[in-house]
Amino acid sequence: MILIIDFGSQFNQLIARRVREHQVYCQIIPPAMLTEEYIREVKPEGIILSGGPSSIYGQDSPKVNPFIFNGEVPVLGICYGLQFMVHALGGKVQRSEKREYGFAELSISTHSDLFQGIDQKTQCWMSHGDSISELPKGFTITASTDNTRVAAASNPEKNLYGLQFHPEVDHTLMGREILSNFLFRICSCKQNWTMKSFAQNTIEDIRKTIGDKKAILGLSGGVDSSVAALLIHKAIGKNLTCIYVDNGLMRKNESKILKETLTRHLDMNIRFVNAADDFLTPLKDVTDPEKKRKIIGNVFINVFDKEASRIKDAEFLGQGTLYPDIIESQSAFGGPSDVIKSHHNVGGLPENMKLKLVEPLKYLFKDEVRQLGAEIGLPDDLVWRQPFPGPGLGIRIMGAITRERLDVLREADAVLLDEIKKAGYYKKVWQSFAVLLPIKSVGVMGDQRTYENTIVIRAVTSKDAMTADWAKLPYEVLGRISNRIINEVNGVNRVTYDITSKPPGTIEWE
Ligand code: XMP
C-alpha cells in the first residue's frame, strides 16, 4: 500500500485515483497521522507527499516528521511535498510572489528510475509559487523546464524522489508512466488491489466486527447504500435489517423494482415502510424549496427512527459513506483527533440507540463502488443508477406538491428515462430527469384547444455534480421524448429542454 500525505492539494483525490488505477491500494492521511508507529502498523511500500497551497515559510504550513526521509520507505514529493523534503534536509527553497502555472516543456537530464521509458522532452503541468534554489546533499537534478531549474530531483541512495510538476493531472502527458515507475520500479508494489479481493476481505472484516450481533441500514435505493447493504448482508445475512422509507416522492416503480431485486432475488431482509401520507400531509401547500427540504428531512428522521427502534438489540448501523466524504472531513492541518467525522446520512437516531458505525465503502471512490457492486452481484440497474436527490420528486415539482402532480411528473419522467436508456445515453449523462412547471400554456391537440402543464427535460453531464454542462442530446432523442410525453401523459401539452449549465444554474430546479 501507498500512503499519500495530504498537504492540502486540490489534486489529492486524483493522486489516489491514479495509484489505484495501477491496482495498488493507497490511503490519504493528514500529516500528523504519519508517525513511526503508524508506519510500523500499516507497512507502506511507499509514501507520496502531496502538493498544497502553503509556502514552507508560512506560519502554519503543514509538516511531517522528517524521520520518513531515512531511506527505509521510498518517498515521492510532489510540488509542496518536494519543497518540504528539500527544506527538511537542509536545501533551500526560494520564496516567490509569482506563480508558475500551466504547461511547460520538461527536459529530462538523468534517466533515473522515475523516468525510465519516458521521452527526453515531454509536456508537464506546473502550479507552484516557491521554487528550489539549492538541493540538499546527495540530491541531483533529474529534469528542468525553461522557468524551473529543479523540476525534478532525486537521491536514489536514500530512496528519495521529487517532482515540482504534477504527475497526477492529465496535462502531464507521461504522468501515469512516472507514477507507475515510482510504484513498481522504486517501491516494488504488487498489483493486488482488485474489487474481488476487496470484497472478500471486507466481507470477512464485517463478519468479525459484527459477529452474531444485529445491524440496521437505511436503504435509499442509490448505488452506495445498496452496495453497502449487500456487502453487510453477505457477511451477516438476516442479522442485517435494511429500512427503506417510501416517502411518496419516488419515481415510477422504484420501490417495486427494489423489492423485486433485493428481497426476492438477493434474499435481503428489508422493511419497506410506506410513509407517503406522513410526508405529503405536512407538504400540502408548501412551495418554498428549502421548506420542502426541511419537512422531508425531518419526517424522514422520525419515520426512520420509529422503525429502527422496533429492531430490538441492534448494535450496528451500516452506512454507504464514500471516500471523498471522509477525505473532505479530514484536515491537512489537523491532528489525528479530527481525522474522521462520519457523515450521517440518516440523521439523528434515538438517543438510547447507541449504534456503532459500519462503513464498508469508506475507502472507495464512486466508480470503485460501482465495480464492487457488479463484483458482488448487484443488478446492473442498481449499479448504474443515476444520482437521485433525497427529497426526490418533491423538488422537481415547482410549487405545491399534490398526488395528481406527482403522478403527472412520474409518468413523464418514466417516458424520458425509457427513451434515454433506449438511445444509450443513460450511462453517458450524469443525470436525466423531468421537471414539472407551475404554469399552463395553450396548445392544440386534434381539433381541440388545450390548456395544460409544461414539462422540462433536464439532462446534464458532470464528473462530480460540482459543475455540470447541459447534455448535447441528439434532436431525434429529444423529439421522441417530447412526442411520447405529450401523447402518453395526460395533462401535459408542452415539453421544453433546459440548456443551462452549472454554474450559473444548478442541476435541480429547486
Ligand atoms: P444541484 O441542484 O445543487 O445538485 O446542482 C447537485 C447534486 O445534488 C443532488 N441534490 C440533492 N441530493 N438532497 C440530496 O440528497 C438534496 O436536497 C439535494 N439537492 C440536490 C442533485 O440531484 C445533484 O446530483
Coordinates of C-alpha atoms and ligand atoms in Angstrom, one line a residue:
M1 CA 0.0 0.0 0.0
I2 CA 1.0 3.6 -0.6
L3 CA 0.4 6.4 1.9
I4 CA -0.5 9.8 0.4
I5 CA 0.2 12.6 2.8
D6 CA -2.4 15.4 2.4
F7 CA -0.7 18.7 2.4
G8 CA -3.9 20.3 1.2
S9 CA -3.6 19.9 -2.6
Q10 CA -6.8 20.1 -4.6
F11 CA -5.4 17.1 -6.6
N12 CA -5.1 14.7 -3.7
Q13 CA -8.0 12.6 -4.7
L14 CA -6.6 12.4 -8.2
I15 CA -3.3 11.1 -6.9
A16 CA -5.2 8.4 -5.1
R17 CA -7.2 7.6 -8.2
R18 CA -4.1 7.3 -10.3
V19 CA -2.4 4.9 -7.8
R20 CA -5.5 2.7 -7.6
E21 CA -5.8 2.6 -11.4
H22 CA -2.5 0.8 -11.2
Q23 CA -4.2 -1.7 -8.9
V24 CA -2.2 -0.6 -5.9
Y25 CA -4.1 0.2 -2.7
C26 CA -3.5 3.7 -1.2
Q27 CA -4.8 5.9 1.6
I28 CA -4.8 9.6 2.0
I29 CA -3.9 10.7 5.6
P30 CA -3.3 14.0 7.3
P31 CA 0.4 14.8 8.0
A32 CA 0.1 14.4 11.8
M33 CA -1.1 10.8 11.4
L34 CA 2.3 9.8 9.8
T35 CA 4.1 8.6 12.9
E36 CA 6.7 5.8 13.2
E37 CA 4.1 3.7 15.0
Y38 CA 1.7 4.1 12.1
I39 CA 4.3 3.2 9.5
R40 CA 5.1 0.0 11.5
E41 CA 1.4 -0.8 11.7
V42 CA 0.5 -0.4 8.0
K43 CA 3.9 -1.1 6.4
P44 CA 3.5 1.1 3.3
E45 CA 5.6 0.3 0.3
G46 CA 6.0 4.0 -0.4
I47 CA 4.9 7.4 0.7
I48 CA 3.7 10.3 -1.6
L49 CA 3.9 13.8 -0.2
S50 CA 1.2 15.8 -1.9
G51 CA 1.3 19.3 -3.2
G52 CA -0.5 22.1 -1.3
P53 CA -1.3 25.8 -1.3
S54 CA 1.1 26.7 1.5
S55 CA 4.7 28.0 1.4
I56 CA 7.1 26.2 3.6
Y57 CA 7.8 29.6 5.1
G58 CA 4.2 30.1 6.0
Q59 CA 3.4 30.1 9.7
D60 CA 1.0 27.2 9.8
S61 CA 2.5 25.3 6.8
P62 CA 1.8 21.6 7.2
K63 CA 4.7 19.3 8.2
V64 CA 5.5 15.7 8.7
N65 CA 8.1 14.2 10.9
P66 CA 11.4 14.1 8.8
F67 CA 12.2 10.5 10.1
I68 CA 10.4 9.4 6.9
F69 CA 13.5 10.5 4.9
N70 CA 15.7 7.9 6.5
G71 CA 15.7 5.8 3.3
E72 CA 13.7 2.8 4.6
V73 CA 10.5 3.6 2.7
P74 CA 10.7 5.3 -0.7
V75 CA 9.3 8.9 -0.7
L76 CA 8.0 10.9 -3.7
G77 CA 7.4 14.5 -3.0
I78 CA 5.1 16.4 -5.4
C79 CA 5.3 20.2 -5.6
Y80 CA 5.0 21.4 -2.0
G81 CA 5.9 17.8 -1.0
L82 CA 9.3 18.2 -2.8
Q83 CA 9.9 21.6 -1.3
F84 CA 9.1 20.3 2.2
M85 CA 11.6 17.4 1.7
V86 CA 14.3 19.8 0.4
H87 CA 13.8 22.2 3.2
A88 CA 13.8 19.5 5.9
L89 CA 17.0 18.0 4.6
G90 CA 19.0 21.3 4.5
G91 CA 18.4 22.5 1.0
K92 CA 17.0 25.9 0.1
V93 CA 13.6 26.9 -1.2
Q94 CA 13.3 30.3 -2.7
R95 CA 10.3 32.4 -1.9
S96 CA 8.4 33.8 -4.8
E97 CA 5.4 36.0 -5.1
K98 CA 4.8 35.0 -8.7
R99 CA 3.3 31.6 -9.5
E100 CA 4.2 29.4 -12.4
Y101 CA 1.0 27.9 -13.6
G102 CA 0.3 25.8 -16.7
F103 CA 2.1 23.8 -19.3
A104 CA 5.8 23.6 -19.5
E105 CA 8.3 21.5 -21.6
L106 CA 10.2 19.2 -19.4
S107 CA 13.7 18.2 -20.3
I108 CA 14.9 15.1 -18.6
S109 CA 18.6 15.2 -17.8
T110 CA 19.1 11.9 -16.0
H111 CA 17.0 8.9 -16.7
S112 CA 16.6 8.0 -13.1
D113 CA 14.3 5.1 -12.2
L114 CA 11.4 7.5 -12.1
F115 CA 11.8 8.5 -15.8
Q116 CA 12.5 5.1 -17.3
G117 CA 10.8 4.7 -20.7
I118 CA 9.9 8.4 -20.9
D119 CA 10.9 10.7 -23.8
Q120 CA 13.7 13.2 -23.0
K121 CA 11.4 16.0 -23.8
T122 CA 7.7 15.9 -22.7
Q123 CA 4.9 18.1 -21.6
C124 CA 4.3 18.7 -17.9
W125 CA 2.0 20.8 -15.8
M126 CA 3.1 23.2 -13.2
S127 CA 1.3 25.0 -10.4
H128 CA 3.7 26.5 -7.8
G129 CA 4.9 29.7 -6.3
D130 CA 8.2 29.0 -4.4
S131 CA 11.0 27.1 -6.1
I132 CA 14.1 25.2 -5.1
S133 CA 17.4 27.1 -5.3
E134 CA 19.7 24.6 -3.6
L135 CA 19.4 20.9 -3.2
P136 CA 20.4 19.0 -0.1
K137 CA 23.5 16.8 -0.1
G138 CA 23.1 13.6 -2.1
F139 CA 20.5 15.0 -4.5
T140 CA 20.9 15.7 -8.2
I141 CA 18.6 17.5 -10.6
T142 CA 17.0 15.0 -13.0
A143 CA 14.8 17.3 -15.1
S144 CA 14.3 21.0 -15.7
T145 CA 12.0 23.4 -17.6
D146 CA 12.8 26.8 -19.0
N147 CA 11.5 28.5 -15.9
T148 CA 12.3 25.9 -13.2
R149 CA 15.8 24.6 -12.9
V150 CA 14.8 21.9 -10.4
A151 CA 11.7 20.5 -12.0
A152 CA 12.7 17.0 -10.7
A153 CA 15.4 15.8 -8.3
S154 CA 16.4 12.6 -6.6
N155 CA 18.6 10.9 -4.1
P156 CA 18.3 7.3 -5.1
E157 CA 20.7 6.1 -2.4
K158 CA 18.1 7.3 0.1
N159 CA 15.1 6.4 -2.0
L160 CA 14.0 10.0 -2.2
Y161 CA 12.4 11.4 -5.3
G162 CA 10.7 14.7 -6.0
L163 CA 8.8 16.5 -8.8
Q164 CA 8.0 20.2 -9.0
F165 CA 5.2 19.5 -11.5
H166 CA 2.0 17.4 -11.1
P167 CA 2.2 13.9 -12.5
E168 CA -1.4 13.2 -11.4
V169 CA -3.1 15.6 -13.8
D170 CA -3.8 14.6 -17.4
H171 CA -1.9 17.7 -18.7
T172 CA 1.4 16.0 -17.7
L173 CA 1.5 13.7 -20.6
M174 CA 3.6 10.9 -19.1
G175 CA 2.3 11.4 -15.6
R176 CA 0.8 7.9 -15.4
E177 CA 4.1 6.3 -16.5
I178 CA 6.1 8.4 -14.0
L179 CA 3.8 7.2 -11.2
S180 CA 4.0 3.7 -12.5
N181 CA 7.8 3.8 -12.3
F182 CA 7.5 5.0 -8.7
L183 CA 5.1 2.3 -7.7
F184 CA 6.7 -0.7 -9.4
R185 CA 10.4 0.1 -10.1
I186 CA 11.1 2.1 -6.9
C187 CA 8.6 0.8 -4.4
S188 CA 8.2 -2.8 -5.8
C189 CA 4.4 -2.7 -5.3
K190 CA 2.3 -5.6 -6.3
Q191 CA -0.9 -5.2 -8.4
N192 CA -3.2 -6.8 -6.0
W193 CA -5.9 -4.1 -5.4
T194 CA -8.9 -5.7 -7.2
M195 CA -12.5 -5.4 -6.3
K196 CA -12.6 -9.2 -5.9
S197 CA -10.0 -9.2 -3.2
F198 CA -11.5 -6.1 -1.6
A199 CA -15.0 -7.7 -1.5
Q200 CA -13.6 -10.9 0.1
N201 CA -11.6 -9.1 2.7
T202 CA -14.3 -6.6 3.5
I203 CA -17.0 -9.2 4.0
E204 CA -14.6 -11.1 6.3
D205 CA -13.9 -7.9 8.3
I206 CA -17.6 -7.1 8.7
R207 CA -18.2 -10.6 9.9
K208 CA -15.5 -10.3 12.5
T209 CA -16.7 -6.8 13.6
I210 CA -20.4 -7.5 13.9
G211 CA -20.1 -11.2 14.9
D212 CA -23.6 -12.5 15.8
K213 CA -25.0 -9.1 16.7
K214 CA -27.6 -7.2 14.7
A215 CA -27.2 -4.3 12.3
I216 CA -29.6 -1.9 10.6
L217 CA -29.1 0.2 7.5
G218 CA -31.1 3.0 5.8
L219 CA -31.6 1.9 2.2
S220 CA -32.3 4.7 -0.3
G221 CA -32.1 2.7 -3.5
G222 CA -29.0 4.5 -4.6
V223 CA -25.9 2.6 -5.5
D224 CA -23.9 3.5 -2.3
S225 CA -26.5 2.3 0.2
S226 CA -27.3 -0.8 -2.0
V227 CA -23.7 -1.9 -2.3
A228 CA -23.1 -1.3 1.5
A229 CA -26.3 -3.3 2.2
L230 CA -25.4 -6.2 0.0
L231 CA -21.8 -6.4 1.5
I232 CA -23.1 -6.5 5.0
H233 CA -25.8 -8.9 4.0
K234 CA -23.2 -11.2 2.6
A235 CA -21.3 -11.0 5.9
I236 CA -24.1 -11.4 8.4
G237 CA -27.2 -12.5 6.4
K238 CA -30.6 -11.9 8.1
N239 CA -29.0 -10.2 11.1
L240 CA -28.9 -7.1 8.9
T241 CA -32.3 -5.3 8.6
C242 CA -32.5 -2.7 5.9
I243 CA -35.1 0.1 6.3
Y244 CA -36.5 1.6 3.1
V245 CA -38.7 4.6 3.6
D246 CA -41.1 5.2 0.7
N247 CA -41.8 8.9 1.0
G248 CA -44.3 9.0 -1.8
L249 CA -41.8 11.1 -3.8
M250 CA -40.1 8.2 -5.5
R251 CA -40.1 7.6 -9.3
K252 CA -42.4 5.2 -11.1
N253 CA -42.0 1.6 -9.9
E254 CA -38.9 2.5 -7.9
S255 CA -39.9 0.8 -4.7
K256 CA -41.3 -2.2 -6.6
I257 CA -38.1 -2.8 -8.5
L258 CA -36.1 -2.5 -5.3
K259 CA -38.3 -5.0 -3.6
E260 CA -38.1 -7.4 -6.5
T261 CA -34.3 -7.3 -6.9
L262 CA -33.1 -7.0 -3.3
T263 CA -35.7 -9.0 -1.5
R264 CA -36.7 -11.6 -4.0
H265 CA -33.5 -12.2 -5.9
L266 CA -30.9 -11.5 -3.3
D267 CA -32.9 -12.6 -0.3
M268 CA -32.1 -9.5 1.8
N269 CA -34.0 -8.6 4.9
I270 CA -35.7 -5.3 4.1
R271 CA -38.5 -3.4 5.8
F272 CA -40.5 -1.4 3.4
V273 CA -42.2 1.5 5.1
N274 CA -44.9 3.1 3.2
A275 CA -44.9 6.6 4.6
A276 CA -46.3 8.7 1.7
D277 CA -49.1 10.2 4.0
D278 CA -46.6 11.2 6.7
F279 CA -44.7 13.2 4.0
L280 CA -47.5 14.6 1.8
T281 CA -49.7 15.9 4.6
P282 CA -47.2 18.4 6.0
L283 CA -46.0 19.2 2.5
K284 CA -49.5 20.4 1.5
D285 CA -49.4 23.9 0.0
V286 CA -45.7 24.3 0.7
T287 CA -44.0 26.0 -2.2
D288 CA -40.7 27.1 -0.8
P289 CA -37.9 24.7 -1.8
E290 CA -36.0 25.0 1.5
K291 CA -39.1 24.5 3.5
K292 CA -39.9 21.4 1.4
R293 CA -36.4 20.0 2.1
K294 CA -36.7 20.7 5.8
I295 CA -40.0 19.0 6.1
I296 CA -38.9 16.0 4.1
G297 CA -35.7 15.7 6.1
N298 CA -37.5 15.9 9.5
V299 CA -40.2 13.5 8.6
F300 CA -37.6 11.0 7.3
I301 CA -35.7 11.1 10.6
N302 CA -38.9 10.5 12.5
V303 CA -40.1 7.6 10.3
F304 CA -36.7 6.0 10.2
D305 CA -36.1 6.3 13.9
K306 CA -39.5 4.8 14.7
E307 CA -38.8 1.9 12.5
A308 CA -35.2 1.4 13.7
S309 CA -36.3 1.4 17.4
R310 CA -38.5 -1.6 16.6
I311 CA -35.5 -3.6 15.8
K312 CA -34.5 -4.7 19.2
D313 CA -30.9 -5.2 20.2
A314 CA -29.4 -3.8 17.0
E315 CA -25.8 -2.7 17.9
F316 CA -24.5 -1.6 14.5
L317 CA -25.6 1.0 11.9
G318 CA -24.4 0.3 8.3
Q319 CA -23.8 3.3 6.0
G320 CA -22.7 3.9 2.4
T321 CA -20.2 6.7 3.2
L322 CA -17.7 7.1 0.4
Y323 CA -14.0 8.1 0.5
P324 CA -14.5 11.6 -0.9
D325 CA -16.7 12.4 2.2
I326 CA -14.0 11.1 4.5
I327 CA -11.2 13.0 2.8
E328 CA -13.2 16.2 2.8
S329 CA -13.8 15.9 6.5
Q330 CA -10.2 15.2 7.4
S331 CA -7.9 18.2 7.6
A332 CA -4.5 18.7 6.1
F333 CA -3.5 20.8 9.1
G334 CA -5.2 19.0 11.9
G335 CA -4.1 16.1 14.1
P336 CA -5.4 12.6 14.2
S337 CA -8.1 13.7 16.6
D338 CA -10.1 15.5 13.9
V339 CA -9.5 12.9 11.3
I340 CA -12.7 11.2 10.6
K341 CA -16.1 12.8 11.2
S342 CA -18.6 10.5 9.8
H343 CA -21.3 11.8 7.6
H344 CA -24.5 10.6 9.0
N345 CA -26.8 10.1 6.1
V346 CA -29.7 9.0 8.2
G347 CA -30.0 11.9 10.6
G348 CA -30.3 11.5 14.4
L349 CA -31.1 8.2 15.8
P350 CA -32.9 7.9 19.1
E351 CA -30.6 8.7 22.0
N352 CA -31.0 5.3 23.6
M353 CA -29.8 3.5 20.5
K354 CA -26.1 3.7 20.8
L355 CA -25.1 2.3 17.4
K356 CA -21.6 1.6 16.2
L357 CA -21.0 2.6 12.6
V358 CA -20.0 0.2 9.9
E359 CA -18.9 1.9 6.8
P360 CA -17.6 -0.7 4.4
L361 CA -17.2 1.8 1.4
K362 CA -15.3 4.5 3.3
Y363 CA -12.1 3.9 1.3
L364 CA -13.7 3.7 -2.1
F365 CA -14.4 6.2 -4.9
K366 CA -17.8 6.2 -6.7
D367 CA -16.6 4.3 -9.7
E368 CA -15.0 1.7 -7.5
V369 CA -18.3 1.3 -5.6
R370 CA -19.9 0.5 -9.0
Q371 CA -17.2 -2.0 -9.8
L372 CA -17.7 -3.6 -6.4
G373 CA -21.4 -3.7 -6.8
A374 CA -21.1 -5.6 -10.1
E375 CA -18.5 -7.9 -8.5
I376 CA -20.8 -8.9 -5.6
G377 CA -23.8 -9.5 -7.9
L378 CA -25.9 -6.3 -7.6
P379 CA -28.1 -6.0 -10.7
D380 CA -27.0 -3.6 -13.4
D381 CA -30.0 -1.3 -12.9
L382 CA -28.9 -0.5 -9.4
V383 CA -25.1 -0.4 -10.1
W384 CA -25.6 2.2 -12.8
R385 CA -28.5 4.2 -11.2
Q386 CA -28.1 7.9 -11.7
P387 CA -27.9 10.0 -8.5
F388 CA -31.4 10.9 -7.2
P389 CA -31.9 13.6 -4.5
G390 CA -33.2 12.6 -1.1
P391 CA -36.2 14.9 -1.4
G392 CA -37.0 13.1 -4.6
L393 CA -39.7 14.4 -7.0
G394 CA -40.6 16.9 -4.2
I395 CA -38.0 19.3 -5.5
R396 CA -38.8 18.6 -9.2
I397 CA -42.4 19.8 -8.9
M398 CA -42.3 23.6 -8.9
G399 CA -44.8 25.0 -6.5
A400 CA -47.1 22.9 -4.3
I401 CA -46.9 19.1 -4.3
T402 CA -50.1 17.1 -4.8
R403 CA -50.7 13.5 -5.6
E404 CA -52.1 14.4 -9.0
R405 CA -49.0 16.5 -9.9
L406 CA -46.7 13.7 -8.6
D407 CA -48.5 11.3 -11.0
V408 CA -48.0 13.6 -14.0
L409 CA -44.3 14.0 -13.2
R410 CA -43.8 10.3 -12.5
E411 CA -45.3 9.3 -15.9
A412 CA -43.3 12.0 -17.8
D413 CA -40.1 11.0 -16.0
A414 CA -40.6 7.3 -16.8
V415 CA -41.1 8.1 -20.5
L416 CA -38.0 10.3 -20.5
L417 CA -35.8 7.7 -18.8
D418 CA -37.1 5.0 -21.1
E419 CA -36.1 6.9 -24.2
I420 CA -32.7 8.0 -22.7
K421 CA -32.0 4.3 -21.9
K422 CA -33.1 3.1 -25.4
A423 CA -30.9 5.7 -27.0
G424 CA -27.9 4.6 -25.0
Y425 CA -27.5 7.8 -23.0
Y426 CA -28.4 6.7 -19.5
K427 CA -24.8 5.9 -18.5
K428 CA -23.3 8.7 -20.6
V429 CA -25.1 11.5 -18.8
W430 CA -24.7 12.3 -15.1
Q431 CA -28.5 12.8 -14.5
S432 CA -31.5 13.0 -16.7
F433 CA -35.0 13.7 -15.4
A434 CA -38.2 15.6 -15.9
V435 CA -39.3 18.8 -14.0
L436 CA -43.0 19.9 -13.7
L437 CA -43.6 23.7 -14.0
P438 CA -46.3 25.6 -12.2
I439 CA -47.6 27.2 -15.4
K440 CA -50.0 26.1 -18.0
S441 CA -49.9 27.0 -21.7
V442 CA -52.2 26.8 -24.7
G443 CA -51.9 24.1 -27.2
V444 CA -54.0 22.3 -29.9
M445 CA -54.5 18.5 -29.9
G446 CA -56.7 17.1 -32.6
D447 CA -59.1 19.9 -33.2
Q448 CA -59.2 20.9 -29.6
R449 CA -57.7 23.7 -27.8
T450 CA -55.8 22.6 -24.7
Y451 CA -54.6 24.4 -21.7
E452 CA -52.2 22.1 -19.8
N453 CA -48.9 21.7 -17.9
T454 CA -45.3 22.1 -19.1
I455 CA -42.6 19.5 -18.6
V456 CA -38.9 20.4 -18.7
I457 CA -36.4 17.9 -19.8
R458 CA -33.1 18.2 -17.8
A459 CA -30.0 16.2 -18.7
V460 CA -26.5 17.1 -17.7
T461 CA -23.0 15.7 -18.0
S462 CA -20.8 16.1 -15.0
K463 CA -17.9 14.4 -13.1
D464 CA -18.9 15.2 -9.5
A465 CA -22.1 17.4 -9.6
M466 CA -20.0 20.5 -8.6
T467 CA -20.1 21.7 -12.1
A468 CA -22.2 20.4 -15.0
D469 CA -22.9 21.0 -18.6
W470 CA -26.3 20.5 -20.3
A471 CA -26.1 17.3 -22.3
K472 CA -26.0 17.7 -26.1
L473 CA -28.7 15.1 -26.7
P474 CA -29.5 14.4 -30.4
Y475 CA -32.6 16.3 -31.6
E476 CA -34.2 12.9 -32.5
V477 CA -33.9 11.7 -28.9
L478 CA -35.4 15.0 -27.6
G479 CA -38.1 14.8 -30.3
R480 CA -39.1 11.3 -29.3
I481 CA -39.2 12.2 -25.6
S482 CA -41.4 15.2 -26.3
N483 CA -43.7 13.3 -28.6
R484 CA -44.2 10.5 -26.2
I485 CA -44.7 12.7 -23.2
I486 CA -47.4 14.7 -24.9
N487 CA -49.1 11.7 -26.3
E488 CA -48.9 9.4 -23.3
V489 CA -49.1 11.7 -20.3
N490 CA -52.4 13.2 -19.5
G491 CA -52.3 16.8 -18.5
V492 CA -49.1 17.8 -20.5
N493 CA -49.2 19.7 -23.8
R494 CA -45.7 21.3 -23.9
V495 CA -42.1 20.0 -23.4
T496 CA -39.0 22.2 -23.3
Y497 CA -35.3 21.4 -23.0
D498 CA -33.2 23.1 -20.3
I499 CA -29.9 24.4 -21.8
T500 CA -28.4 25.9 -18.6
S501 CA -25.1 24.8 -17.3
K502 CA -23.9 24.8 -13.7
P503 CA -22.9 27.4 -12.8
P504 CA -24.8 29.6 -13.2
G505 CA -27.7 27.2 -12.9
T506 CA -28.0 24.2 -10.5
I507 CA -28.7 20.7 -11.6
E508 CA -32.0 20.5 -9.8
W509 CA -34.6 23.2 -10.3
E510 CA -35.2 23.7 -6.6
Ligands
XMP1 P1 -27.6 20.9 -7.5 O1 -29.1 21.1 -7.8 O2 -27.2 21.6 -6.2 O3 -27.4 19.4 -7.3 O4 -26.7 21.3 -8.7 C1 -26.2 18.7 -7.2 C2 -26.4 17.3 -6.9 O5 -27.0 17.1 -5.6 C3 -28.3 16.5 -5.8 N1 -29.2 17.1 -4.8 C4 -29.6 16.6 -3.6 N2 -29.3 15.4 -3.1 N3 -30.6 16.0 -1.2 C5 -29.9 15.1 -1.9 O6 -29.7 14.0 -1.4 C6 -30.9 17.3 -1.7 O7 -31.6 18.1 -1.1 C7 -30.4 17.6 -3.0 N4 -30.4 18.7 -3.8 C8 -29.7 18.4 -4.9 C9 -28.7 16.7 -7.2 O8 -29.6 15.7 -7.7 C10 -27.3 16.6 -7.9 O9 -26.9 15.3 -8.1

